[in-house]
């Protein structure tokens, strides 16, 4: 999960690359580097953020119309200057940036050392750049051919951009498993890990597929497979506008994205819930509805927040479509040789569409004959291109590392899917189908009603910003929201937090309750309400601090709980889309008050494209 930017054209490459790398820092920010072609390739690197790189070379010559840049999230080797990209081959002939992991780098390194190559970093990337040089020199082939031959010798994932002193007007791009897009301007070309560094210059982009190479130079762009077959590029128009990417007046991307949930849920529903509110249509999966209807099992796979969304989906599909559902961590699923039947539906959930574990799980499920669908947010990313079909969440770019609007968009898609399949199957009555569609359409305004309580929620956050631990409790549909609330708090404020089904407290965790423990309950009106209230009493009796989400008009819980936040009434299956929001806001404000880097929390990256 590193960020790559390349430029070749008539502009100064430096400002294009630096600005682009800043847009990609959500992919990793341990170290950064840039290489510019001047008389020869000049490389500059720095540990830390892109701004640290900028400062370190403020007095250096930064001319050149061709260059490549990289912002890193360490996988092989710790964040040091030597390990920072770009990497240069021993003779200085070849320079490249790389995102991914080369599995067989050690054996290649040993081979190259026999031929006198020296290595100064702990990275797999340095092995690749020297392998390309070795092929270039011994086979006496073009840079393109040297890259092609070298890539055929490696095993693993890569997104690379390669330049050379001997072909200074050329740039070779290649991808297998790590995303790369090429922006096609007017006599200028852009390469990046996603479209955000490109969008202000051109809206014509080409997504590279696995085992594809792009050769850029002489004002030409040629797309080929790694087997040297020319491919007709599919030029897509990106509709990302730059302000969507900027913070839009908010202090952090995360807060902007929490507040965007009014529009992102609306955009996710748009065109899928008929204007007359009579039915749901999901074009992306229309061809597989018959398989869905007769499926004997649904396997939902994902990681982190996407896995939590899958848990909500489990309750939805089992309630409305009466199809057994298993929700699996992708990282476990891909290695445990699971039983997958060819009439299973596998549903992969991923915001980035690039999560390595989820992608690998999908490939395995496909090999075992299952129908694999995706729920993704990034158009054209790897997972949607790997699945048989799927539904995009239309949440717009989610830059904050902590996932917020992607979660509610994923749950919104799961709701539409489960209602549609249940209705087609006849397990969901027409009356309840209509009632739920009306509730779906009421979501944006109800989300806004909760967001309007931000000041109250911020005041509440102040009271708990210095705690060391926290527990989140919910039952039924709200149990996944308890897990999600705990994940939000721990990943951005670094406070230890755990989520449980509320009834689980008596099986151990209640031993943790004392006057130092805040317990965040969801006690909205549903079939579990009375049980949750008694769980609240158990915690309050042991001096735990109870903060509870309740349905508007609840007069009981406020007598027991320390703090209460009211939530608009909605069908219990859709309540997670509302109850998650106060937990997002509380985590955000506590993290800000604790001085944490909310958008780029320590040790984390937005897209985990390595194992
Ligand atoms: C959630 O806030 C985290 N950023 C993380 O758990 C994330 O949900 C997980 O890495 C999965 O990412 P994906 O949805 O892009 O596949």
Coordinates of C-alpha atoms and ligand atoms in Angstrom, one line a residue:
X1 CA 0.0 0.0 0.0
X2 CA 2.4 2.7 -1.2
X3 CA 1.7 5.7 -3.4
X4 CA 3.2 6.1 -6.8
X5 CA 3.2 9.1 -9.1
X6 CA 5.0 9.5 -12.5
X7 CA 5.0 12.3 -15.1
X8 CA 6.2 12.6 -18.7
X9 CA 5.4 15.7 -20.7
X10 CA 6.1 19.4 -21.3
X11 CA 5.6 20.6 -17.7
X12 CA 8.1 20.6 -14.8
X13 CA 7.6 17.1 -13.4
X14 CA 8.5 18.1 -9.8
X15 CA 5.4 20.0 -8.8
X16 CA 3.1 17.5 -10.4
X17 CA 4.7 14.6 -8.6
X18 CA 5.0 16.3 -5.2
X19 CA 1.4 17.4 -5.2
X20 CA 0.3 14.0 -6.4
X21 CA 2.2 12.2 -3.6
X22 CA 0.5 14.4 -1.0
X23 CA -2.8 13.2 -2.3
X24 CA -1.6 9.6 -2.0
X25 CA -0.2 9.8 1.6
X26 CA -3.3 7.9 2.8
X27 CA -1.7 4.9 1.2
X28 CA 1.4 5.2 3.3
X29 CA 3.7 7.9 4.7
X30 CA 6.8 6.3 6.3
X31 CA 9.2 7.8 3.7
X32 CA 9.1 9.5 0.3
X33 CA 11.3 10.0 -2.7
X34 CA 11.5 11.4 -6.2
X35 CA 13.7 10.8 -9.3
X36 CA 13.9 13.5 -12.0
X37 CA 15.6 13.0 -15.4
X38 CA 18.1 15.9 -15.8
X39 CA 21.5 15.2 -17.5
X40 CA 21.1 12.0 -15.8
X41 CA 18.5 10.6 -13.3
X42 CA 18.7 12.6 -10.0
X43 CA 17.2 10.8 -7.0
X44 CA 16.2 12.5 -3.7
X45 CA 14.7 10.6 -0.7
X46 CA 13.6 11.4 2.9
X47 CA 12.1 9.4 5.8
X48 CA 8.8 10.8 7.0
X49 CA 6.1 12.7 5.1
X50 CA 6.2 14.1 1.6
X51 CA 6.6 17.6 3.2
X52 CA 9.8 16.4 4.8
X53 CA 11.1 15.4 1.4
X54 CA 10.1 18.8 0.0
X55 CA 12.0 20.6 2.8
X56 CA 15.1 18.4 2.4
X57 CA 15.5 19.3 -1.3
X58 CA 14.3 22.9 -1.2
X59 CA 17.8 24.1 -2.4
X60 CA 18.3 21.3 -4.9
X61 CA 17.9 21.5 -8.7
X62 CA 14.4 20.1 -9.3
X63 CA 14.2 20.7 -13.1
X64 CA 13.2 18.0 -15.5
X65 CA 10.1 17.0 -17.5
X66 CA 10.2 13.4 -16.6
X67 CA 10.1 12.0 -13.1
X68 CA 8.7 9.4 -10.7
X69 CA 7.8 9.7 -7.0
X70 CA 6.9 7.4 -4.2
X71 CA 5.4 7.6 -0.7
X72 CA 5.9 4.4 1.3
X73 CA 4.3 2.1 3.9
X74 CA 7.0 -0.2 5.0
X75 CA 6.7 -3.9 4.3
X76 CA 10.2 -5.1 3.6
X77 CA 12.6 -3.2 5.8
X78 CA 11.9 -0.4 8.2
X79 CA 11.4 3.3 7.2
X80 CA 15.0 4.4 6.4
X81 CA 16.5 6.5 3.7
X82 CA 18.1 3.4 2.1
X83 CA 14.8 1.6 2.1
X84 CA 12.9 4.6 0.7
X85 CA 12.0 4.6 -3.0
X86 CA 13.0 5.3 -5.8
X87 CA 15.6 2.6 -6.0
X88 CA 18.6 2.8 -8.4
X89 CA 20.5 -0.1 -9.9
X90 CA 24.2 -0.5 -9.1
X91 CA 25.4 1.3 -12.2
X92 CA 22.8 4.1 -11.9
X93 CA 21.4 3.0 -15.2
X94 CA 17.9 2.0 -14.0
X95 CA 15.6 3.8 -11.5
X96 CA 12.2 2.6 -10.4
X97 CA 9.4 2.9 -7.8
X98 CA 7.4 -0.1 -6.7
X99 CA 4.2 -0.9 -4.8
X100 CA 3.7 -4.6 -3.9
X101 CA 5.7 -7.5 -2.6
X102 CA 8.1 -9.8 -4.6
X103 CA 7.9 -13.2 -3.0
X104 CA 11.0 -14.7 -4.6
X105 CA 13.3 -11.7 -4.2
X106 CA 15.7 -13.5 -1.9
X107 CA 16.7 -16.1 -4.5
X108 CA 17.1 -13.5 -7.2
X109 CA 19.2 -11.4 -4.8
X110 CA 21.6 -14.3 -4.2
X111 CA 21.8 -14.9 -8.0
X112 CA 22.7 -11.2 -8.6
X113 CA 25.2 -11.2 -5.8
X114 CA 27.1 -14.0 -7.6
X115 CA 27.3 -11.6 -10.5
X116 CA 28.8 -8.9 -8.3
X117 CA 25.7 -6.9 -7.5
X118 CA 25.7 -5.1 -4.1
X119 CA 22.6 -4.3 -2.0
X120 CA 22.3 -1.3 0.3
X121 CA 18.7 -1.7 1.5
X122 CA 16.5 -4.5 3.0
X123 CA 13.9 -4.1 0.2
X124 CA 12.6 -6.5 -2.4
X125 CA 12.4 -3.5 -4.8
X126 CA 16.2 -3.0 -4.9
X127 CA 16.5 -6.6 -6.1
X128 CA 14.0 -5.9 -8.9
X129 CA 15.8 -2.7 -10.2
X130 CA 19.1 -4.6 -10.3
X131 CA 17.5 -7.6 -12.0
X132 CA 16.2 -5.2 -14.7
X133 CA 19.7 -3.8 -15.1
X134 CA 21.3 -7.2 -15.3
X135 CA 18.9 -8.2 -18.1
X136 CA 19.3 -4.8 -19.9
X137 CA 23.1 -5.2 -19.9
X138 CA 23.5 -8.9 -20.5
X139 CA 20.7 -9.4 -23.1
X140 CA 21.4 -6.0 -24.7
X141 CA 17.7 -5.3 -25.1
X142 CA 15.5 -2.2 -24.8
X143 CA 14.4 -0.9 -21.5
X144 CA 10.9 -2.2 -22.3
X145 CA 12.2 -5.7 -23.1
X146 CA 14.5 -5.8 -20.1
X147 CA 11.5 -4.9 -17.8
X148 CA 9.4 -7.6 -19.5
X149 CA 12.0 -10.3 -19.1
X150 CA 12.7 -9.4 -15.5
X151 CA 9.0 -9.4 -14.6
X152 CA 8.6 -12.8 -16.0
X153 CA 11.2 -14.0 -13.5
X154 CA 9.5 -12.6 -10.4
X155 CA 6.7 -14.0 -8.3
X156 CA 4.5 -11.6 -6.5
X157 CA 2.6 -8.3 -6.7
X158 CA 3.9 -5.2 -8.3
X159 CA 3.0 -1.8 -9.6
X160 CA 6.1 -0.2 -11.0
X161 CA 7.3 2.8 -13.0
X162 CA 10.8 2.5 -14.5
X163 CA 13.0 5.1 -16.1
X164 CA 16.6 5.0 -17.3
X165 CA 19.6 7.2 -18.1
X166 CA 20.0 5.5 -21.5
X167 CA 16.4 6.0 -22.6
X168 CA 15.7 9.3 -20.9
X169 CA 12.5 10.0 -22.9
X170 CA 10.8 6.8 -22.0
X171 CA 8.8 5.5 -19.0
X172 CA 7.8 1.9 -18.5
X173 CA 4.8 1.1 -16.3
X174 CA 3.7 -2.4 -15.3
X175 CA 1.2 -3.9 -12.9
X176 CA 0.3 -7.2 -11.3
X177 CA -1.8 -7.0 -8.2
X178 CA -1.0 -3.5 -7.2
X179 CA -3.1 -0.7 -8.7
X180 CA -1.8 1.7 -11.4
X181 CA -3.7 4.2 -13.6
X182 CA -2.3 6.2 -16.5
X183 CA -3.7 9.7 -17.3
X184 CA -3.7 10.7 -20.9
X185 CA -3.2 14.4 -21.4
X186 CA -2.4 16.5 -24.4
X187 CA 1.2 15.5 -25.2
X188 CA 1.7 14.6 -21.5
X189 CA 1.2 11.5 -19.4
X190 CA 0.5 10.8 -15.8
X191 CA 0.9 7.6 -13.8
X192 CA -0.5 7.1 -10.3
X193 CA -1.7 4.5 -7.8
X194 CA -5.2 6.0 -8.2
X195 CA -6.8 8.9 -10.0
X196 CA -6.6 11.5 -7.3
X197 CA -3.1 12.9 -8.4
X198 CA -4.3 13.0 -12.1
X199 CA -7.8 14.4 -11.9
X200 CA -6.8 18.1 -12.1
X201 CA -4.9 17.6 -15.3
X202 CA -7.0 15.2 -17.4
X203 CA -10.1 13.1 -17.0
X204 CA -9.0 10.5 -19.5
X205 CA -7.5 7.5 -17.7
X206 CA -6.6 3.9 -18.4
X207 CA -6.6 1.4 -15.6
X208 CA -3.8 -1.2 -16.0
X209 CA -4.9 -4.8 -15.5
X210 CA -2.8 -7.5 -14.0
X211 CA 0.2 -8.5 -16.2
X212 CA -0.1 -5.4 -18.4
X213 CA 2.7 -3.0 -19.3
X214 CA 2.4 0.6 -20.6
X215 CA 5.2 2.1 -22.7
X216 CA 5.2 5.9 -22.6
X217 CA 7.4 8.1 -24.8
X218 CA 7.6 10.1 -28.0
X219 CA 4.2 11.5 -27.1
X220 CA 2.9 7.9 -27.5
X221 CA 1.2 5.5 -25.1
X222 CA 1.2 1.8 -25.9
X223 CA -0.5 -0.8 -23.8
X224 CA 0.7 -4.4 -23.9
X225 CA 0.5 -7.6 -22.0
X226 CA 3.6 -8.8 -20.3
X227 CA 3.7 -11.4 -23.2
X228 CA 4.2 -8.4 -25.5
X229 CA 0.7 -8.5 -27.2
X230 CA -0.6 -5.0 -27.9
X231 CA -3.8 -4.3 -26.0
X232 CA -6.4 -1.7 -27.1
X233 CA -6.6 0.6 -24.0
X234 CA -10.1 1.2 -22.5
X235 CA -10.1 4.9 -21.9
X236 CA -12.4 5.8 -19.0
X237 CA -13.6 9.3 -17.9
X238 CA -13.1 10.0 -14.3
X239 CA -15.8 12.2 -12.6
X240 CA -13.8 12.9 -9.5
X241 CA -13.6 16.7 -9.1
X242 CA -10.7 18.1 -7.1
X243 CA -12.8 19.8 -4.3
X244 CA -14.2 16.4 -3.5
X245 CA -10.7 15.4 -2.7
X246 CA -9.8 18.5 -0.7
X247 CA -11.2 18.7 2.8
X248 CA -14.0 20.9 1.8
X249 CA -13.7 23.2 4.8
X250 CA -13.5 20.5 7.4
X251 CA -10.5 20.1 9.7
X252 CA -10.0 16.5 8.6
X253 CA -11.0 14.2 5.8
X254 CA -12.6 11.9 8.3
X255 CA -15.0 14.6 9.6
X256 CA -15.8 15.6 6.0
X257 CA -16.6 12.0 5.2
X258 CA -18.8 11.6 8.3
X259 CA -20.8 14.6 7.2
X260 CA -20.9 13.3 3.6
X261 CA -23.0 10.4 4.7
X262 CA -26.2 12.3 4.0
X263 CA -25.2 12.5 0.3
X264 CA -23.2 9.3 0.1
X265 CA -26.2 7.2 1.3
X266 CA -28.4 9.2 -1.0
X267 CA -26.0 8.6 -3.9
X268 CA -25.9 4.9 -3.1
X269 CA -29.7 4.6 -3.2
X270 CA -30.0 6.9 -6.3
X271 CA -31.3 5.1 -9.4
X272 CA -31.7 1.9 -7.5
X273 CA -34.9 2.6 -5.5
X274 CA -37.6 3.5 -7.9
X275 CA -39.0 7.0 -7.7
X276 CA -42.4 5.6 -6.8
X277 CA -40.7 3.7 -4.1
X278 CA -42.2 0.5 -5.4
X279 CA -39.1 -1.5 -6.0
X280 CA -35.3 -1.9 -5.9
X281 CA -33.2 -2.6 -9.0
X282 CA -29.5 -3.4 -8.8
X283 CA -28.3 -3.5 -12.4
X284 CA -24.8 -4.8 -11.4
X285 CA -26.2 -8.1 -10.1
X286 CA -29.4 -8.5 -12.2
X287 CA -27.9 -11.3 -14.1
X288 CA -27.2 -13.3 -11.0
X289 CA -30.5 -12.8 -9.1
X290 CA -31.7 -16.2 -10.1
X291 CA -28.6 -17.8 -8.5
X292 CA -29.0 -15.6 -5.5
X293 CA -32.6 -16.6 -5.1
X294 CA -31.8 -20.3 -5.1
X295 CA -28.5 -20.0 -3.2
X296 CA -28.2 -22.4 -0.3
X297 CA -25.6 -20.3 1.4
X298 CA -24.0 -16.8 1.2
X299 CA -20.4 -16.4 2.2
X300 CA -19.5 -12.8 3.0
X301 CA -15.8 -11.9 3.1
X302 CA -14.0 -8.8 4.1
X303 CA -11.6 -7.2 6.5
X304 CA -11.9 -4.6 9.3
X305 CA -14.9 -2.3 8.9
X306 CA -16.0 -4.1 5.7
X307 CA -16.2 -7.3 7.8
X308 CA -18.4 -5.4 10.3
X309 CA -20.7 -4.4 7.4
X310 CA -20.8 -8.0 6.4
X311 CA -22.1 -9.0 9.9
X312 CA -25.0 -6.5 9.4
X313 CA -25.6 -8.1 6.1
X314 CA -25.8 -11.6 7.7
X315 CA -28.7 -10.5 9.8
X316 CA -30.4 -8.9 6.8
X317 CA -30.1 -11.8 4.4
X318 CA -31.2 -14.3 7.1
X319 CA -34.2 -12.2 8.1
X320 CA -35.4 -11.2 4.6
X321 CA -34.2 -13.9 2.3
X322 CA -33.9 -16.8 4.8
X323 CA -30.6 -17.8 3.3
X324 CA -27.9 -19.0 5.7
X325 CA -25.0 -16.6 5.8
X326 CA -21.4 -17.1 7.0
X327 CA -19.2 -14.0 7.5
X328 CA -15.5 -14.6 7.2
X329 CA -12.4 -12.6 7.8
X330 CA -10.8 -12.8 4.3
X331 CA -7.3 -13.4 5.8
X332 CA -8.6 -16.5 7.5
X333 CA -10.8 -17.7 4.7
X334 CA -8.1 -17.7 2.1
X335 CA -5.8 -20.1 4.0
X336 CA -8.1 -22.5 5.7
X337 CA -9.2 -24.5 2.6
X338 CA -12.9 -23.8 3.2
X339 CA -15.7 -25.8 1.9
X340 CA -17.1 -23.9 -1.0
X341 CA -20.0 -25.3 -3.1
X342 CA -20.6 -24.1 -6.7
X343 CA -24.1 -23.0 -5.7
X344 CA -22.7 -20.7 -3.0
X345 CA -22.8 -17.0 -3.4
X346 CA -19.6 -15.3 -2.2
X347 CA -20.0 -11.6 -1.4
X348 CA -16.7 -9.7 -1.1
X349 CA -16.9 -6.3 0.6
X350 CA -14.1 -3.7 0.2
X351 CA -13.9 0.1 0.2
X352 CA -10.6 0.3 -1.7
X353 CA -11.1 -2.8 -3.8
X354 CA -7.4 -3.5 -3.4
X355 CA -7.2 -5.3 0.0
X356 CA -4.8 -8.2 -0.7
X357 CA -6.5 -10.7 1.6
X358 CA -9.9 -10.0 0.2
X359 CA -8.6 -10.2 -3.4
X360 CA -6.9 -13.5 -2.7
X361 CA -10.0 -14.9 -1.0
X362 CA -12.0 -14.0 -4.1
X363 CA -9.6 -15.7 -6.5
X364 CA -9.8 -18.9 -4.4
X365 CA -13.6 -18.8 -4.2
X366 CA -13.7 -18.4 -8.0
X367 CA -11.3 -21.3 -8.5
X368 CA -13.7 -23.4 -6.4
X369 CA -16.6 -22.6 -8.7
X370 CA -18.6 -20.1 -6.5
X371 CA -20.4 -17.1 -7.9
X372 CA -18.4 -14.2 -6.6
X373 CA -19.9 -10.7 -6.2
X374 CA -18.3 -7.5 -5.0
X375 CA -19.4 -4.5 -3.0
X376 CA -16.7 -1.9 -3.6
X377 CA -16.3 1.9 -3.5
X378 CA -13.5 2.5 -6.0
X379 CA -14.6 2.1 -9.6
X380 CA -12.2 0.1 -11.7
X381 CA -10.2 -1.2 -8.7
X382 CA -8.9 -4.8 -8.6
X383 CA -11.7 -6.5 -6.8
X384 CA -14.5 -5.3 -9.0
X385 CA -12.4 -6.4 -12.0
X386 CA -11.9 -9.8 -10.4
X387 CA -15.5 -10.6 -9.3
X388 CA -18.3 -11.9 -11.6
X389 CA -20.4 -8.8 -10.9
X390 CA -21.3 -6.6 -8.1
X391 CA -22.6 -3.2 -6.8
X392 CA -20.6 0.0 -6.3
X393 CA -21.3 1.9 -3.2
X394 CA -21.0 5.4 -4.8
X395 CA -19.7 6.9 -1.5
X396 CA -17.1 9.0 -3.3
X397 CA -13.4 9.0 -2.4
X398 CA -12.8 8.0 1.2
X399 CA -9.4 9.5 2.1
X400 CA -9.5 9.2 5.9
X401 CA -7.9 6.0 7.0
X402 CA -10.8 5.3 9.4
X403 CA -13.6 4.1 7.2
X404 CA -17.0 5.9 7.9
X405 CA -19.1 6.7 4.8
X406 CA -17.9 3.5 3.1
X407 CA -19.4 1.5 6.0
X408 CA -22.8 3.1 5.8
X409 CA -22.8 2.8 2.0
X410 CA -21.9 -0.9 2.2
X411 CA -24.7 -1.5 4.7
X412 CA -27.1 0.4 2.4
X413 CA -26.1 -1.8 -0.5
X414 CA -26.5 -4.9 1.7
X415 CA -30.0 -3.7 2.7
X416 CA -31.0 -3.3 -0.9
X417 CA -29.6 -6.6 -1.9
X418 CA -31.3 -8.6 0.9
X419 CA -34.6 -6.8 0.3
X420 CA -34.5 -7.4 -3.4
X421 CA -33.5 -11.1 -3.1
X422 CA -36.0 -11.7 -0.3
X423 CA -38.8 -10.1 -2.3
X424 CA -37.9 -12.1 -5.5
X425 CA -37.8 -15.2 -3.4
X426 CA -41.1 -14.6 -1.8
X427 CA -39.7 -14.7 1.8
X428 CA -40.3 -11.0 2.2
X429 CA -43.9 -9.8 2.0
X430 CA -44.8 -7.0 -0.3
X431 CA -46.0 -4.9 2.6
X432 CA -42.8 -5.2 4.6
X433 CA -40.8 -4.7 1.3
X434 CA -42.6 -1.4 0.7
X435 CA -42.2 -0.3 4.4
X436 CA -38.5 -0.9 4.3
X437 CA -38.1 0.9 1.0
X438 CA -39.8 3.9 2.6
X439 CA -37.4 3.6 5.5
X440 CA -34.4 3.4 3.2
X441 CA -35.5 6.6 1.5
X442 CA -35.8 8.3 4.9
X443 CA -32.2 7.6 5.8
X444 CA -30.5 10.8 4.5
X445 CA -32.8 13.0 6.5
X446 CA -32.4 10.9 9.6
X447 CA -28.6 10.8 9.2
X448 CA -28.7 14.6 9.0
X449 CA -30.8 14.8 12.2
X450 CA -28.0 12.9 14.0
X451 CA -25.2 15.0 12.5
X452 CA -27.1 18.1 13.7
X453 CA -26.3 16.8 17.3
X454 CA -22.6 17.1 16.7
X455 CA -22.1 19.8 19.4
X456 CA -23.9 17.6 22.0
X457 CA -21.8 14.6 21.0
X458 CA -18.6 16.7 21.0
X459 CA -19.4 17.8 24.6
X460 CA -19.9 14.2 25.6
X461 CA -16.6 13.2 24.0
X462 CA -14.8 15.7 26.2
X463 CA -15.9 13.7 29.3
X464 CA -14.3 10.5 28.0
X465 CA -11.2 11.7 26.1
X466 CA -8.8 10.6 28.9
X467 CA -10.0 7.1 29.5
X468 CA -7.7 4.2 28.9
X469 CA -10.2 1.6 28.0
X470 CA -13.8 1.4 26.6
X471 CA -16.4 -1.2 26.0
X472 CA -19.1 -1.1 23.3
X473 CA -22.2 -3.3 23.6
X474 CA -25.1 -4.0 21.3
X475 CA -27.4 -6.9 20.4
X476 CA -28.7 -8.3 17.2
X477 CA -28.3 -5.8 14.3
X478 CA -26.5 -3.6 16.8
X479 CA -23.8 -6.1 17.7
X480 CA -21.7 -5.3 14.6
X481 CA -22.1 -1.6 15.4
X482 CA -20.6 -2.3 18.8
X483 CA -17.6 -3.8 17.1
X484 CA -17.4 -1.0 14.6
X485 CA -17.6 1.7 17.3
X486 CA -14.8 0.0 19.2
X487 CA -12.6 -0.2 16.1
X488 CA -13.2 3.5 15.3
X489 CA -12.1 4.5 18.8
X490 CA -9.0 2.3 19.0
X491 CA -7.7 3.0 15.5
X492 CA -7.7 6.8 15.7
X493 CA -7.4 7.7 19.4
X494 CA -5.3 4.7 20.4
X495 CA -7.6 4.0 23.4
X496 CA -8.1 0.2 23.9
X497 CA -11.7 -0.6 23.1
X498 CA -13.7 -3.8 22.7
X499 CA -17.1 -4.6 21.3
X500 CA -19.3 -7.4 22.5
X501 CA -22.8 -8.7 22.2
X502 CA -24.4 -7.1 25.3
X503 CA -25.4 -10.5 26.7
X504 CA -21.7 -11.6 26.6
X505 CA -20.8 -9.4 29.5
X506 CA -21.8 -12.0 32.1
X507 CA -19.4 -14.5 30.5
X508 CA -16.3 -12.6 31.6
X509 CA -16.0 -9.0 30.4
X510 CA -18.1 -7.7 33.3
X511 CA -15.1 -8.3 35.5
X512 CA -13.6 -5.2 33.7
X513 CA -16.4 -2.9 34.9
X514 CA -15.4 -0.4 37.5
X515 CA -15.6 3.4 38.0
X516 CA -12.9 3.9 35.3
X517 CA -14.7 2.0 32.5
X518 CA -17.0 3.8 30.0
X519 CA -19.5 1.5 28.4
X520 CA -21.1 2.6 25.2
X521 CA -24.5 0.9 24.8
X522 CA -27.0 0.8 21.9
X523 CA -30.4 0.5 23.5
X524 CA -32.7 1.5 20.6
X525 CA -36.3 0.2 20.3
X526 CA -36.1 -3.4 19.0
X527 CA -36.8 -6.9 20.2
X528 CA -33.8 -6.9 22.5
X529 CA -34.6 -3.6 24.2
X530 CA -35.6 -4.9 27.6
X531 CA -32.6 -7.2 27.7
X532 CA -30.3 -4.4 26.9
X533 CA -31.8 -2.3 29.6
X534 CA -31.1 -5.0 32.2
X535 CA -27.5 -5.2 30.9
X536 CA -27.3 -1.4 31.4
X537 CA -28.5 -1.9 35.0
X538 CA -25.8 -4.5 35.6
X539 CA -23.1 -2.2 34.4
X540 CA -24.4 0.9 36.3
X541 CA -24.6 -1.2 39.5
X542 CA -20.9 -1.8 39.2
X543 CA -20.2 1.9 38.8
X544 CA -19.5 1.7 35.1
X545 CA -20.1 4.9 33.1
X546 CA -23.0 4.2 30.8
X547 CA -23.4 6.2 27.5
X548 CA -26.5 5.0 25.6
X549 CA -28.0 5.5 22.2
X550 CA -31.8 5.4 22.5
X551 CA -34.7 5.9 20.2
X552 CA -36.2 9.3 20.3
X553 CA -38.8 9.6 23.1
X554 CA -37.2 7.0 25.4
X555 CA -37.7 8.1 29.0
X556 CA -36.4 5.0 30.8
X557 CA -32.7 4.6 29.9
X558 CA -31.9 8.3 30.7
X559 CA -32.8 7.4 34.4
X560 CA -30.0 4.8 34.5
X561 CA -27.4 5.9 32.0
X562 CA -24.9 8.7 32.6
X563 CA -25.4 10.2 29.1
X564 CA -28.0 9.5 26.4
X565 CA -28.1 10.3 22.7
X566 CA -31.4 10.1 20.9
X567 CA -31.7 8.4 17.5
X568 CA -34.6 8.8 15.1
X569 CA -36.9 5.8 14.9
X570 CA -36.4 3.4 12.0
X571 CA -36.8 -0.4 11.2
X572 CA -34.3 -2.2 13.4
X573 CA -32.6 -3.7 10.3
X574 CA -31.7 -0.2 9.1
X575 CA -30.9 1.2 12.6
X576 CA -27.1 0.4 12.2
X577 CA -26.9 3.1 9.6
X578 CA -27.9 5.6 12.2
X579 CA -26.4 4.2 15.4
X580 CA -22.9 4.1 13.9
X581 CA -22.8 7.8 13.4
X582 CA -22.6 8.9 17.1
X583 CA -19.8 6.4 17.6
X584 CA -17.9 7.8 14.5
X585 CA -18.3 11.4 15.9
X586 CA -17.3 10.4 19.5
X587 CA -14.2 8.6 18.2
X588 CA -13.3 11.6 15.9
X589 CA -13.6 14.2 18.6
X590 CA -11.8 12.2 21.3
X591 CA -8.9 11.6 18.9
X592 CA -8.7 15.3 18.0
X593 CA -8.7 16.3 21.7
X594 CA -6.0 13.7 22.3
X595 CA -3.9 15.3 19.5
X596 CA -3.9 12.2 17.3
X597 CA -3.4 12.3 13.6
X598 CA -7.0 11.5 12.7
X599 CA -6.7 11.1 9.0
X600 CA -3.4 9.1 9.1
X601 CA -3.3 7.2 12.4
X602 CA 0.0 5.6 13.4
X603 CA 0.9 2.2 11.9
X604 CA -2.1 2.3 9.6
X605 CA -2.6 2.8 5.9
X606 CA -5.9 3.3 4.0
X607 CA -5.5 0.4 1.6
X608 CA -3.8 -2.8 2.8
X609 CA -2.6 -4.1 -0.5
X610 CA -0.1 -6.5 1.1
X611 CA -0.6 -9.5 3.4
Ligands
LIG1 C1 -11.4 0.7 9.0 O1 -11.6 1.9 9.6 C2 -10.0 0.4 8.6 N1 -9.5 1.4 7.8 C3 -9.8 -1.0 8.1 O2 -10.3 -1.9 9.0 C4 -10.5 -1.3 6.7 O3 -11.9 -1.3 6.9 C5 -10.0 -2.6 6.2 O4 -8.6 -2.5 6.0 C6 -10.6 -3.1 4.9 O5 -10.4 -2.2 3.9 P1 -11.2 -2.3 2.5 O6 -12.6 -2.0 2.9 O7 -10.7 -1.2 1.6 O8 -11.0 -3.7 2.0

